[in-house]
Amino acid sequence: MAAQRRQPRPGQRQRLRWTVASAAAILIWGFRWLWPMQWLPGWVVFFVVLWALLELAAVLIAPRRWR
């Protein structure tokens, strides 16, 4: 008997993308005092924070729900 593959819950991937984007933004912002992170230009930090905000807006405005 083959095991059925469990489908991810609606919105799970959306929340995961938001979590990854937020964690990346917080880590880049928090560790920018370390010498390797000081080499990152400001626009990289800006775009990672922008990505996190866009993912949050997508979760809040158009969440994936059960059909």
Short mmCIF file of C-alpha atoms in Angstrom, two decimals:
data_model
loop_
_atom_site.label_atom_id
_atom_site.label_comp_id
_atom_site.label_asym_id
_atom_site.label_seq_id
_atom_site.Cartn_x
_atom_site.Cartn_y
_atom_site.Cartn_z
CA MET A 1 0.00 0.00 0.00
CA ALA A 2 1.51 3.30 -1.07
CA ALA A 3 1.54 6.11 1.43
CA GLN A 4 -0.47 9.11 0.41
CA ARG A 5 1.49 12.29 0.14
CA ARG A 6 0.06 14.94 2.41
CA GLN A 7 -0.88 18.18 0.68
CA PRO A 8 0.38 21.38 2.31
CA ARG A 9 -2.28 23.44 4.00
CA PRO A 10 -3.51 26.50 2.12
CA GLY A 11 -1.28 29.46 2.86
CA GLN A 12 1.53 27.37 4.33
CA ARG A 13 3.97 28.18 1.54
CA GLN A 14 2.87 31.81 1.58
CA ARG A 15 3.61 32.06 5.32
CA LEU A 16 6.90 30.24 4.82
CA ARG A 17 7.99 32.74 2.14
CA TRP A 18 7.09 35.61 4.47
CA THR A 19 9.03 34.00 7.34
CA VAL A 20 12.13 33.50 5.18
CA ALA A 21 11.97 37.07 3.85
CA SER A 22 11.48 38.53 7.34
CA ALA A 23 14.29 36.45 8.83
CA ALA A 24 16.65 37.49 6.03
CA ALA A 25 15.77 41.16 6.51
CA ILE A 26 16.25 40.97 10.28
CA LEU A 27 19.56 39.12 9.96
CA ILE A 28 20.94 41.52 7.37
CA TRP A 29 19.83 44.54 9.40
CA GLY A 30 20.98 43.11 12.74
CA PHE A 31 24.39 41.87 11.62
CA ARG A 32 25.36 44.78 9.40
CA TRP A 33 28.00 45.77 11.94
CA LEU A 34 30.02 42.62 11.08
CA TRP A 35 32.76 43.27 8.54
CA PRO A 36 31.43 40.98 5.75
CA MET A 37 27.96 42.51 6.01
CA GLN A 38 29.40 46.02 5.77
CA TRP A 39 30.28 45.26 2.16
CA LEU A 40 26.60 44.95 1.25
CA PRO A 41 25.37 48.08 -0.48
CA GLY A 42 22.38 49.84 0.97
CA TRP A 43 20.16 48.94 -1.98
CA VAL A 44 20.57 45.23 -1.20
CA VAL A 45 19.35 45.78 2.35
CA PHE A 46 16.53 47.96 1.01
CA PHE A 47 15.35 45.32 -1.47
CA VAL A 48 15.41 42.50 1.11
CA VAL A 49 13.29 44.61 3.48
CA LEU A 50 11.01 45.54 0.57
CA TRP A 51 10.65 41.84 -0.30
CA ALA A 52 9.64 41.06 3.29
CA LEU A 53 7.07 43.86 3.28
CA LEU A 54 5.61 42.70 -0.04
CA GLU A 55 5.30 39.14 1.26
CA LEU A 56 3.57 40.46 4.39
CA ALA A 57 1.19 42.51 2.27
CA ALA A 58 0.40 39.42 0.18
CA VAL A 59 -0.39 37.43 3.32
CA LEU A 60 -2.61 40.18 4.71
CA ILE A 61 -4.37 41.25 1.50
CA ALA A 62 -4.74 37.99 -0.43
CA PRO A 63 -4.26 35.02 1.89
CA ARG A 64 -4.50 31.53 0.45
CA ARG A 65 -7.58 29.89 1.94
CA TRP A 66 -9.47 26.64 1.70
CA ARG A 67 -11.59 26.41 -1.43
#
